[in-house]
XYZ file of C-alpha atoms in Angstrom:
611
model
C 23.251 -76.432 -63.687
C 20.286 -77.905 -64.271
C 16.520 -76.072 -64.097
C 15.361 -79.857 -61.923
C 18.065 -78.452 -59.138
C 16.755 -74.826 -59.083
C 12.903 -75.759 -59.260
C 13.651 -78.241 -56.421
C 15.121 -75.324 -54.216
C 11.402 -73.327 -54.698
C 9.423 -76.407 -53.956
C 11.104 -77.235 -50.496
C 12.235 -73.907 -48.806
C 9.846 -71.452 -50.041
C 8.901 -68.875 -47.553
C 12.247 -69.052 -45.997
C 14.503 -67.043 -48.572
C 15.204 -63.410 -48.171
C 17.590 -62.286 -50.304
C 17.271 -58.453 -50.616
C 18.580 -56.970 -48.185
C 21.210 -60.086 -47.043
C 23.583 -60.281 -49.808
C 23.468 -64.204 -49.549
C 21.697 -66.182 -52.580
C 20.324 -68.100 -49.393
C 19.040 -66.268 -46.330
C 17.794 -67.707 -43.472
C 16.067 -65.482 -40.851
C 16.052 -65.800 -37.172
C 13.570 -68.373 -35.952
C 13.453 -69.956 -39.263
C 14.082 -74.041 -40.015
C 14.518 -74.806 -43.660
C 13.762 -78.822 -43.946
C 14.644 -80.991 -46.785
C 13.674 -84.580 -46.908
C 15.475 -87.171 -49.457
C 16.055 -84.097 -52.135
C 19.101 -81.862 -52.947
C 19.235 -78.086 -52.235
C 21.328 -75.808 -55.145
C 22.541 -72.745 -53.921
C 24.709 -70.705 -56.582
C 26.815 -68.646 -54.312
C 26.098 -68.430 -50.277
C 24.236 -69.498 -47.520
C 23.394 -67.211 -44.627
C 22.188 -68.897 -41.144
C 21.612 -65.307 -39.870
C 20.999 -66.253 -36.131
C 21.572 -69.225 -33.179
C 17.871 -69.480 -33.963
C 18.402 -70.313 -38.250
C 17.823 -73.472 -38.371
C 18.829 -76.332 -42.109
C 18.411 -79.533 -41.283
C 18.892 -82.147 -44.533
C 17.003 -85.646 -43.571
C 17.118 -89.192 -45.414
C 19.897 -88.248 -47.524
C 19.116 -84.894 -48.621
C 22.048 -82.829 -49.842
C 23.214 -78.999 -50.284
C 25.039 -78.091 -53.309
C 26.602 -74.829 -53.790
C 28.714 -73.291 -57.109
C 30.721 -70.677 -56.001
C 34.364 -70.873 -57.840
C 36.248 -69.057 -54.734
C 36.923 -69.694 -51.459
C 34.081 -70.477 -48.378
C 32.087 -67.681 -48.327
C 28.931 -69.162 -45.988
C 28.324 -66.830 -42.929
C 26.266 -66.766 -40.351
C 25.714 -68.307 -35.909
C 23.012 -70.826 -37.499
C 23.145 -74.717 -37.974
C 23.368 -76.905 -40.918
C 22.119 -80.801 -39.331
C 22.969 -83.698 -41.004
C 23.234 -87.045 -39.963
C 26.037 -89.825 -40.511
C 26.467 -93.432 -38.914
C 29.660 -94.106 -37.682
C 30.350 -98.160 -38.577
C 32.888 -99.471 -35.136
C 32.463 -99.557 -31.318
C 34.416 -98.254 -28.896
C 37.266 -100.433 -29.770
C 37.561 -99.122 -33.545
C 38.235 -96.171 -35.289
C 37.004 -94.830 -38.190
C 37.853 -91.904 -40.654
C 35.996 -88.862 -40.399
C 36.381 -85.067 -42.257
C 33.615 -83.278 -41.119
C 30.842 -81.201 -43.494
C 29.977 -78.253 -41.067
C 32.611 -76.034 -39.074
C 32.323 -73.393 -35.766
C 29.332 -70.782 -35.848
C 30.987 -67.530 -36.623
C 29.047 -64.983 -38.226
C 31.893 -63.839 -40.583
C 32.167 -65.585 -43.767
C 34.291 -68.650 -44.833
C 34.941 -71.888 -43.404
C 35.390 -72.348 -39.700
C 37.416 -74.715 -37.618
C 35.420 -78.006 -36.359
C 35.457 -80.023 -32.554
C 33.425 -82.862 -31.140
C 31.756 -80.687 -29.333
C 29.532 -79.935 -32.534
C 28.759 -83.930 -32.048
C 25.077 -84.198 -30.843
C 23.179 -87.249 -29.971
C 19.669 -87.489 -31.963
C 16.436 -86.879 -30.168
C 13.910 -86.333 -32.621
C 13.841 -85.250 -36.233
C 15.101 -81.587 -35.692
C 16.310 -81.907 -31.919
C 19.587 -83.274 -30.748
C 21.593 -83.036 -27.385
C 24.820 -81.234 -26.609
C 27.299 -84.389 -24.907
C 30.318 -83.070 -23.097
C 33.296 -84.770 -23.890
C 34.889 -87.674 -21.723
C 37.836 -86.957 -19.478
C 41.042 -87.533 -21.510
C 41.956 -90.910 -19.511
C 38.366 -92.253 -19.744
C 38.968 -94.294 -23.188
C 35.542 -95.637 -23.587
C 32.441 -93.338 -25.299
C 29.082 -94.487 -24.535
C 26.045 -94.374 -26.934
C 23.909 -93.865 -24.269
C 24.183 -91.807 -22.508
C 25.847 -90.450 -25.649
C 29.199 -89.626 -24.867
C 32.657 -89.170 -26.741
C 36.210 -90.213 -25.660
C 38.592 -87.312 -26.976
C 41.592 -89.386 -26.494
C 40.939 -91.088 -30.010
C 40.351 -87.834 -31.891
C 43.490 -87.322 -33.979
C 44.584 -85.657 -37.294
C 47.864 -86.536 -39.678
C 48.878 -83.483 -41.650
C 51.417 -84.250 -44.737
C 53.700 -86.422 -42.417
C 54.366 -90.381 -42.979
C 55.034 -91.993 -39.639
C 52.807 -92.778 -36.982
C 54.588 -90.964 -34.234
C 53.420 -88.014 -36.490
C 49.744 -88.052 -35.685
C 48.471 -85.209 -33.695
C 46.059 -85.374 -30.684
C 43.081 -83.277 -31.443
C 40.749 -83.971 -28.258
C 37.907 -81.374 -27.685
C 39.372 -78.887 -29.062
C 37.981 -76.952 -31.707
C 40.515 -76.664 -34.471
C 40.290 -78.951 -37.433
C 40.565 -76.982 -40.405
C 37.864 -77.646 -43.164
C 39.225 -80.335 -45.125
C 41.083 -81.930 -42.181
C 40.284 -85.275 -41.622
C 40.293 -87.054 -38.145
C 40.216 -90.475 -36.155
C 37.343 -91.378 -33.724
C 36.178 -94.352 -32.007
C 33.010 -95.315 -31.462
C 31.095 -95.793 -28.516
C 29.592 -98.923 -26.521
C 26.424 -100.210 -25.573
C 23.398 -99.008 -27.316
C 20.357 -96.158 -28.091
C 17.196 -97.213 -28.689
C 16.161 -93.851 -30.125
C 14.941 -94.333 -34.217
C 14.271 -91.878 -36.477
C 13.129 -92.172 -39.837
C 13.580 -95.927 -39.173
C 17.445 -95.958 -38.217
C 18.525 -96.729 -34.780
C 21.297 -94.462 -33.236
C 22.992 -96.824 -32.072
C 22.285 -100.713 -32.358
C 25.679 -102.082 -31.548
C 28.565 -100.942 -33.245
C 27.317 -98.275 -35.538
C 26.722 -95.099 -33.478
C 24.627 -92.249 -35.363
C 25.986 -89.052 -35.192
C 24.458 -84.892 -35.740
C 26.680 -82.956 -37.148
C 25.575 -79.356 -36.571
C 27.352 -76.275 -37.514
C 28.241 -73.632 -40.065
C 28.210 -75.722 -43.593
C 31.363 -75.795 -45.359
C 31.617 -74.700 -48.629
C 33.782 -73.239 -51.536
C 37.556 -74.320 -52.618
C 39.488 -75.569 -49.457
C 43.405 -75.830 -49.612
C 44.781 -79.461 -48.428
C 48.571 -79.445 -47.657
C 50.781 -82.441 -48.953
C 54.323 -83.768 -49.429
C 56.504 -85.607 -51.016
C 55.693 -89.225 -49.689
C 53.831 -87.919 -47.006
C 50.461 -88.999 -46.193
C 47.465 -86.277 -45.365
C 44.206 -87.665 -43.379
C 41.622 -85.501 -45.480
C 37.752 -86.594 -46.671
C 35.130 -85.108 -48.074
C 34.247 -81.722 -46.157
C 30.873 -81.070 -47.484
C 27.627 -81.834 -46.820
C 26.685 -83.434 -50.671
C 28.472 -86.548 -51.715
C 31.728 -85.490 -53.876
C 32.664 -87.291 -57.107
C 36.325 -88.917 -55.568
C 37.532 -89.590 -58.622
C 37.105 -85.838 -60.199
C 39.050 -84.488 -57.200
C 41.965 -87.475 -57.279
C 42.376 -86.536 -61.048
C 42.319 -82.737 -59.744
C 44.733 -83.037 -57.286
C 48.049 -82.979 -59.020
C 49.980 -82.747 -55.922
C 48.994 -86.215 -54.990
C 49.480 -89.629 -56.759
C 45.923 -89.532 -57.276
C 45.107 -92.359 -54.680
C 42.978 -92.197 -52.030
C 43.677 -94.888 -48.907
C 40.840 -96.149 -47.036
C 41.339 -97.523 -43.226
C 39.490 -101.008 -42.493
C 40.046 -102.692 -39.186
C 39.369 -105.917 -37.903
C 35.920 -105.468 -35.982
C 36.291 -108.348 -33.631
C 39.457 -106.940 -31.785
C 38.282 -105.467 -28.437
C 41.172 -104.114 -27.242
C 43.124 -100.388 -27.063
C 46.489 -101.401 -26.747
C 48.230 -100.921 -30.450
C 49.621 -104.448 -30.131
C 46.201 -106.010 -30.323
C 45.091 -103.812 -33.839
C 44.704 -105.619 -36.838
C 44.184 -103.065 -39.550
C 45.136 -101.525 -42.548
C 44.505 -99.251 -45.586
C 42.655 -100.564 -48.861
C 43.350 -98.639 -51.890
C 41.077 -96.709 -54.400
C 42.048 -95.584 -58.063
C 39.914 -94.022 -60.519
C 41.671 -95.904 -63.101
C 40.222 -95.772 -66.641
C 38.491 -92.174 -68.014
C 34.707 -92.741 -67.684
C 35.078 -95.395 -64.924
C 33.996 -95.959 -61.616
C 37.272 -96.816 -60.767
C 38.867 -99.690 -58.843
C 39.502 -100.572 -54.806
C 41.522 -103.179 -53.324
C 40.071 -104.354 -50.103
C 42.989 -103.220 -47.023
C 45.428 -106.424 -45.747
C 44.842 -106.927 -41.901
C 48.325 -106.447 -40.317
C 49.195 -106.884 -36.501
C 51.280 -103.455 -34.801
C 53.621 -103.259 -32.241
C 53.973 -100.780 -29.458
C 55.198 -98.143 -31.856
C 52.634 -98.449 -34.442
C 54.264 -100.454 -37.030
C 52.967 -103.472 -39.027
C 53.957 -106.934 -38.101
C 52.055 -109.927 -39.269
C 49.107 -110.414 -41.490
C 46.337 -111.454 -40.029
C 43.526 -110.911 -42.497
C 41.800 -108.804 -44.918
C 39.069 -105.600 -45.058
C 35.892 -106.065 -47.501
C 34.943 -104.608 -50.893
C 33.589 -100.909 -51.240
C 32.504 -99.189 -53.820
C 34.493 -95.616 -53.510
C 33.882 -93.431 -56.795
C 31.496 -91.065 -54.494
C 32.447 -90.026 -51.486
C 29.479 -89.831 -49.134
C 28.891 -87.019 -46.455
C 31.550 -87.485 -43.562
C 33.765 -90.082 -45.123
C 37.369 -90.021 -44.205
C 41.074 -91.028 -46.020
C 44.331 -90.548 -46.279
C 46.163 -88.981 -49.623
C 49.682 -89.569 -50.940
C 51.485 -86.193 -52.035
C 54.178 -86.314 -54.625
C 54.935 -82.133 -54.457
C 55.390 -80.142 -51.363
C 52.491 -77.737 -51.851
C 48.405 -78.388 -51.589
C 45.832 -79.650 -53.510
C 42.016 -78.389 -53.434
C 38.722 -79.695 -52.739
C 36.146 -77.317 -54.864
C 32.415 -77.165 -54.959
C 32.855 -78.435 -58.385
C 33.102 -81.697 -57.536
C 30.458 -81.531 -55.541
C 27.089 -84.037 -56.323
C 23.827 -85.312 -55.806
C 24.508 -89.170 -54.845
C 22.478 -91.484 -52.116
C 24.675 -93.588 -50.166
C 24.676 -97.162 -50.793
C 26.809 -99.645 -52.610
C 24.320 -99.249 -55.966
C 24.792 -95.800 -56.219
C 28.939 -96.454 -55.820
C 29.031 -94.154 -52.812
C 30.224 -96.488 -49.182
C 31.020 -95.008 -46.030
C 33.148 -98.175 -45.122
C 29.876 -100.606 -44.290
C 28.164 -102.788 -46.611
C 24.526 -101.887 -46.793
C 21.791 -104.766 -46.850
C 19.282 -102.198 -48.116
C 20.498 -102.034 -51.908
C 20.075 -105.078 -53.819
C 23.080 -106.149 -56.349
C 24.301 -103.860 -58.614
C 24.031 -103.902 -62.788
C 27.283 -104.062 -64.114
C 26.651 -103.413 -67.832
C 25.371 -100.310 -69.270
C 25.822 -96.560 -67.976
C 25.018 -94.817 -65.199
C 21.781 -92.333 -64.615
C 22.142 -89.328 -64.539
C 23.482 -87.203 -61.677
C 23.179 -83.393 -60.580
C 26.085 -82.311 -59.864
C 27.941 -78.652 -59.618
C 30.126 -79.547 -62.682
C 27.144 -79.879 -65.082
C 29.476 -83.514 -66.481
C 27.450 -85.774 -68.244
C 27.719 -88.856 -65.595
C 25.001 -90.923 -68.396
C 28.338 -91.150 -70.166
C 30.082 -93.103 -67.519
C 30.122 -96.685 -68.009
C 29.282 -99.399 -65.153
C 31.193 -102.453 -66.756
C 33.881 -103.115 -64.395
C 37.470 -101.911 -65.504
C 38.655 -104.837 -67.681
C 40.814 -106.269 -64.828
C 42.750 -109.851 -63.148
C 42.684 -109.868 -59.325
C 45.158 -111.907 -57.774
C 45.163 -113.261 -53.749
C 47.823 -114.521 -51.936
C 47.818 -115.839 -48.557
C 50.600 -114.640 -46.762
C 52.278 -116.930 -44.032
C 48.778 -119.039 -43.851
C 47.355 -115.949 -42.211
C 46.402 -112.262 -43.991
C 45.530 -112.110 -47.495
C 46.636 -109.577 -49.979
C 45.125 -108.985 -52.829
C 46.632 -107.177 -55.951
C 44.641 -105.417 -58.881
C 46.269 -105.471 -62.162
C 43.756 -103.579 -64.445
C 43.965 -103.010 -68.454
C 43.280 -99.462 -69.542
C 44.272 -98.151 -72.979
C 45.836 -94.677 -71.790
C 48.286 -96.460 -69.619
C 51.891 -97.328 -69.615
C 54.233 -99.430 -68.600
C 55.391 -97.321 -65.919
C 53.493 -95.401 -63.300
C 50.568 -93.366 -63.718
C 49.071 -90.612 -61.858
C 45.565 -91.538 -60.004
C 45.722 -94.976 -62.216
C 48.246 -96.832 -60.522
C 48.047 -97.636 -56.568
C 51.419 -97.714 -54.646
C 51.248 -99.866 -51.686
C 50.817 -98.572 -47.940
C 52.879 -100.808 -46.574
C 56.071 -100.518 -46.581
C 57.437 -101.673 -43.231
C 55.029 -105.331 -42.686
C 56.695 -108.945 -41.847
C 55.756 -110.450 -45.444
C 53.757 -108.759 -48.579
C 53.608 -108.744 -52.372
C 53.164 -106.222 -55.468
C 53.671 -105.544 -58.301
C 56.929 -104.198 -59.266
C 56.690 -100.262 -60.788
C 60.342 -97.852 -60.979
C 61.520 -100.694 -57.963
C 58.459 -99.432 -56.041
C 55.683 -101.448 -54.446
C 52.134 -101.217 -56.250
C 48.947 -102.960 -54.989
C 46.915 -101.478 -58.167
C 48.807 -101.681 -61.720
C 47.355 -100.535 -64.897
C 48.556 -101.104 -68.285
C 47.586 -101.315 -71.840
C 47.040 -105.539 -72.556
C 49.390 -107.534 -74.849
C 49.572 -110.717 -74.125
C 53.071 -110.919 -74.471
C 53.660 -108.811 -71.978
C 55.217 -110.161 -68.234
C 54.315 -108.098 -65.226
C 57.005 -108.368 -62.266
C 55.787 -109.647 -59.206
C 57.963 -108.899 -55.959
C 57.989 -110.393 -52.305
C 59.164 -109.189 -49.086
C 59.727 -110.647 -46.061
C 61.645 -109.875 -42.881
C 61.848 -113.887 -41.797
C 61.465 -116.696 -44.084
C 57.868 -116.646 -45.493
C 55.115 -118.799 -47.289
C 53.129 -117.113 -50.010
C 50.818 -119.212 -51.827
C 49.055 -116.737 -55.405
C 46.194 -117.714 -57.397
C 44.089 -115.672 -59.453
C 40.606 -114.222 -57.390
C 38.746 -113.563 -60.028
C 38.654 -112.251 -63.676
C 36.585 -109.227 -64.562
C 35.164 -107.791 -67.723
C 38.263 -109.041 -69.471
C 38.709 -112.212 -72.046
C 42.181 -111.086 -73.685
C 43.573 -114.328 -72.132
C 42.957 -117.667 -71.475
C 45.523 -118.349 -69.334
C 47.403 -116.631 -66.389
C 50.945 -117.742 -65.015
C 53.426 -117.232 -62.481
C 56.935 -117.330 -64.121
C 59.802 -118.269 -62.004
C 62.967 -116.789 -64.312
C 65.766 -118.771 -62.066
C 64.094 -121.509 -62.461
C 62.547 -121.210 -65.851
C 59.543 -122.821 -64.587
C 55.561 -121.691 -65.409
C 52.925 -122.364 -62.784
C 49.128 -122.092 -63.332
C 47.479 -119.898 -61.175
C 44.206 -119.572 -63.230
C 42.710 -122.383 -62.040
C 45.438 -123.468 -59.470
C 47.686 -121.526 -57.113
C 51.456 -121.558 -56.797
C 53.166 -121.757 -52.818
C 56.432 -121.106 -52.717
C 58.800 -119.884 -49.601
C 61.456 -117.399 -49.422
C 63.925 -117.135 -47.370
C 64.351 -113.286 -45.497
C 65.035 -110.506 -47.911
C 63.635 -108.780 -50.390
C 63.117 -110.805 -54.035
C 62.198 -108.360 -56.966
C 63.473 -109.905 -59.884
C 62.802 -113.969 -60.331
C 58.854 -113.923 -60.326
C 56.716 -112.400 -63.049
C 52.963 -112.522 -63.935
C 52.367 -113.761 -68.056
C 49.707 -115.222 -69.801
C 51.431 -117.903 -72.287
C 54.072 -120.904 -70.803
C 56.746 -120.953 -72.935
C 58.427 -124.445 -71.804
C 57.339 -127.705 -73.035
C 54.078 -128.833 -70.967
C 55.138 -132.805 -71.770
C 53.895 -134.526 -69.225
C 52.666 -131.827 -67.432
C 49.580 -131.362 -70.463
C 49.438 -134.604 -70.390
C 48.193 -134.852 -66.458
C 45.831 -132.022 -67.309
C 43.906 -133.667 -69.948
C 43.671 -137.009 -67.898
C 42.003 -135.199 -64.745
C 38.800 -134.319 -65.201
C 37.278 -132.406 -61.879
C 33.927 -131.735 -61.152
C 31.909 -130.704 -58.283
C 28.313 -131.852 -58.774
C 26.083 -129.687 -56.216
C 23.152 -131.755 -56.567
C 24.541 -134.684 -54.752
C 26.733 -132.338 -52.806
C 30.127 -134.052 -54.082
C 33.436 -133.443 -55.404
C 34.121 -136.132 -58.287
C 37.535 -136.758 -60.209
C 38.102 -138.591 -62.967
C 41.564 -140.284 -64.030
C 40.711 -141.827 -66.857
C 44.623 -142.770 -67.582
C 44.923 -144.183 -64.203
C 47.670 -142.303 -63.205
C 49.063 -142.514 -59.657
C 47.444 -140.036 -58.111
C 49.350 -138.861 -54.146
C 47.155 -136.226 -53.191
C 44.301 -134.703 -53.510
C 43.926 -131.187 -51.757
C 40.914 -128.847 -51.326
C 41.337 -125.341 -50.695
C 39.350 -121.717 -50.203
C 40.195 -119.449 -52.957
C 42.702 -117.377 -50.257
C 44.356 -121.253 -50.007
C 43.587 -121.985 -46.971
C 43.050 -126.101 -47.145
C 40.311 -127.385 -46.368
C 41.023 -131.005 -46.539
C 43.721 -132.949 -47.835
C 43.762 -137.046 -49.059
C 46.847 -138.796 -49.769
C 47.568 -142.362 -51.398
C 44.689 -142.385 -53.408
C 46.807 -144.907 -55.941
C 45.343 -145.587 -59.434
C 41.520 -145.478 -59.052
C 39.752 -144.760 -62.305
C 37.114 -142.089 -59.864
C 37.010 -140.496 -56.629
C 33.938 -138.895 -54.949
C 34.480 -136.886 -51.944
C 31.638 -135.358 -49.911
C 31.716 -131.236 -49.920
C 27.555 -130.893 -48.326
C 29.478 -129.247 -45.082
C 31.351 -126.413 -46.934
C 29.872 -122.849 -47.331
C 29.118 -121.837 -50.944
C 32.021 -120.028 -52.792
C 35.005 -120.466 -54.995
C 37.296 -123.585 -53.890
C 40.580 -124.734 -55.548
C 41.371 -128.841 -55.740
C 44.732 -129.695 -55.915
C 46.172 -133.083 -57.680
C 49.810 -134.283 -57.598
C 50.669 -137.633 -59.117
C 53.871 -139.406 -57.541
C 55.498 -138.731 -60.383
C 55.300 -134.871 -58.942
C 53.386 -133.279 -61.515
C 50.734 -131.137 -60.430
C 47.069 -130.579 -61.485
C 44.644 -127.310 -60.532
C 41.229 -126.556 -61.068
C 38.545 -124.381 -59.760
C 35.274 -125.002 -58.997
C 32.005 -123.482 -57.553
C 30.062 -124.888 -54.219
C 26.212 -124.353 -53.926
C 24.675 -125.957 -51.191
């Protein structure tokens, strides 16, 4: 460990450490508050809160580290405070695992309950808030209350039916993760210049005994576990997905669609986005979660949407998710991966809300330095984005899912451990993924050749529309061109600067599609259309202008969003030489035109808005 850690520990609690007589490497005495402000705490082995009265509160994302190698040893009827903003209302859940656990003055980890929820008063003070009566569904931020009915844990299980109903009792494990709503309304109350509560994004205290050492996670096979991070540092997600051998080495994130005020399970629209660390010395990759509709019983129905973009390699204080296990046994979370790292999208640490307070992030280069338990040499990681295509389809004119296939060196053709990301849903109305050992995979790596073909699958319970184009293409130049391959047909279809629709009848359809990057039929006239139509979108005047130099019959002429959505769509345009088409009303972004000529040959292109 570094001597910037240990010289940091002097400079903010000296005068509070007794460690003769205590046995603990950090002693806190009765009457005592140890405060740290915006800096990290190391403490080798354990912490003693000796008394209700010991007092460690960490403030504007200041962090304790510890190093112990064994199990929780922390003792002591003291608090550890830390705060954590929640990101829903009342209506919304998010994913919680909780840093701190009961006071007990024995050592090791202690079970956790709401009650240990406070609502914020001053720097150091916070309120007690009794929990809501079980059929009161509704938590308030002020006053601050808590509806228990939403607390709820999933241990190694895979259905919804499985969840269990936690309430206010105390007795989530350390490492147990848990469901909560928000509340409504609104608190006033700031501190160090962040409202507890200005709509939507309730501020919580966590205050309790801190967790600490190696924690034991069950998991089985196919069986999902709602864990998190259960300490109060950020953790390095990655280290502990690599760690955790007893899992496919994916973490699943829930998103939900914010603007749903409602209870009842029919009116969700939610689902899981997926994280990977991918390539050695990455930051990994995430897949944003595909909004789905539920039924009574919990299970997905229709797309509806689609969640944002987080950045997941450090998992900040509090943050919640679900892991896959592929062994009946556990996996641990250990102090070694344990680290120093600020929330915020910069620093690659999200708790599932976009920050306005970091500006964009480099993406070239390595990363600082970091403190961490470990002692790894983070300088070495790089912040390139993995070499990677991302692919969108709009499913049914509704949701959007979006696939990941990423190029990494170390992988193969089949599936690999905490690289590739099997998808989470397995029972929707219409979806598509990459096909891995006739599984369903929303994140695929593999080592690049561009003579490679990638199946593609779709499933759908009715007939369905699906309409693919490629998102975007990151950090990777190995090929020009991307297609969709329809083997029945023997047909190639541009989806690089175009996007391919196509509907399928009910069933499931593994084997005609596939993803390459060269068209091996004849282009003909095809080639032929492409070099006649020049497009081009000239933001100055606000316009969308095509050329047809050849004067070919041109039948349509279709704008869409880059999910393929249209926009607008112009038919009979005949055998103009130019068209100019007014685009000042559009928001800026990524747009796709689409040409077809009556003699049915079809035309894509790309281009960029700026108004």
């Amino acid at each position: 460990m570094s001597s910037k850690i240990l010289n940091r520990l002097s400079l903010f609690i000296a005068g509070f450490l007794f460690q003769s007589y205590a046995n603990a490497q950090l002693f806190v005495s009765p009457n005592t508050n140890v405060f740290v402000n915006n800096e990290v705490v190391f403490v080798k082995q354990e912490v003693e809160l000796n008394a209700a009265s010991s007092n460690f509160y960490l403030r504007k994302d200041a962090q304790l580290l510890q190093g112990t190698a064994a199990a929780g040893a922390n003792k002591g009827l003291g608090n550890l405070s830390v705060f954590q903003e929640g990101s829903t209302n009342n209506f919304q859940f998010n994913y919680w695992c909780s840093p701190v656990g009961g006071n007990l003055a024995s050592a090791g980890n202690a079970p956790f309950g709401i009650t240990q929820l406070r609502d914020i008063v001053d720097l150091t003070n916070s309120a007690t808030s009794t929990p809501l009566a079980m059929n009161n569904y509704n938590g308030t931020a002020s006053p601050f209350a808590i509806a228990p009915y939403w607390i709820n844990k999933l241990v190694a299980t895979g259905g919804y039916a499985d969840w269990v109903q936690v309430g206010s009792s105390s007795n989530l494990n350390a490492g147990e993760g848990f469901t909560m709503k928000g509340t409504s309304g609104t608190n006033l109350i700031t501190v160090n210049g962040v409202q507890n509560n200005p709509g939507s994004a309730q501020r919580y205290d966590f205050r309790g005994k801190p967790n600490d050492g190696t924690i034991s996670i069950p998991v089985g096979i196919e069986q999902f576990t709602l864990t998190g991070n259960p300490y109060p540092s950020a953790i390095d997600l990655s280290a502990f997905l690599v760690g955790a051998t007893n899992s496919t080495g994916i973490a699943y994130f829930w998103e939900q669609d914010k603007t749903v005020n409602s209870h009842y399970i029919a009116d969700y629209k939610g689902g899981y986005g997926a994280f990977s660390p991918g390539a050695p010395g990455s930051n990994g990759l995430y897949v944003p979660a595909t909004f789905y509709s539920y039924d009574g019983s919990g299970n997905e129905g229709t797309a509806t949407g689609t969640g944002g973009t987080y950045e997941r390699r450090f998992c900040p204080i509090g943050q919640g998710f679900l892991i896959d296990g592929n062994a009946i046994g556990t996996v641990e979370m250990k102090n070694s991966y344990r680290v120093f790292v600020k929330e915020g999208a910069t620093n690659y640490s999200q708790f599932e809300k976009n920050s306005n307070q970091y500006k964009t992030k480099n993406t070239s280069g390595y990363m600082s330095p970091i403190q961490s338990v470990s002692g790894y040499d983070y300088s070495k990681v790089s912040i390139a984005p993995t070499p990677q295509i991302r692919f969108n389809t709009l499913l049914n004119n509704e949701g959007v899912r979006q696939l990941a296939l990423a190029f990494i060196p170390e992988a193969t053709d089949g599936v690999d451990r905490a690289m590739d990301a099997m998808s989470s849903s397995d029972d929707s109305a219409a979806d598509v993924y990459f096909v891995l050992e006739d599984s369903e995979f929303v994140i695929n790596a593999l080592k690049f050749d561009i003579d490679k073909s990638i199946p593609i699958g779709f499933r759908n319970t009715g007939e369905a529309n699906y309409k693919i184009t490629v998102k975007e293409i990151l950090n990777f130049t190995g090929a020009s061109n991307v297609y969709i391959h329809d083997k029945v047909k023997d047909l190639f279809y541009d989806i690089k600067n175009s996007f391919h629709e196509l509907t399928l009848p009910s069933g499931v359809n593994n084997k005609q599609y596939e993803i390459t990057f060269k068209n091996k039929a004849s282009l003909g006239l095809e080639e032929k259309a492409i070099q006649n139509f020049v497009v081009y979108q000239n933001n100055t005047e606000k316009s969308l202008t095509i050329s047809n130099s050849l004067l070919m019959d041109l039948a349509t002429c279709s704008l869409y969003d880059v999910a393929g959505k249209i926009i607008f769509s112009k038919k009979d345009l005949g055998t103009d030489a130019s068209y100019k088409f007014p685009t000042s009303g559009l928001s800026d972004g990524i747009y796709i035109v689409k040409l077809a000529t009556k003699d049915k040959i079809e035309v894509g292109k790309k281009i960029i808005i700026k108004n």
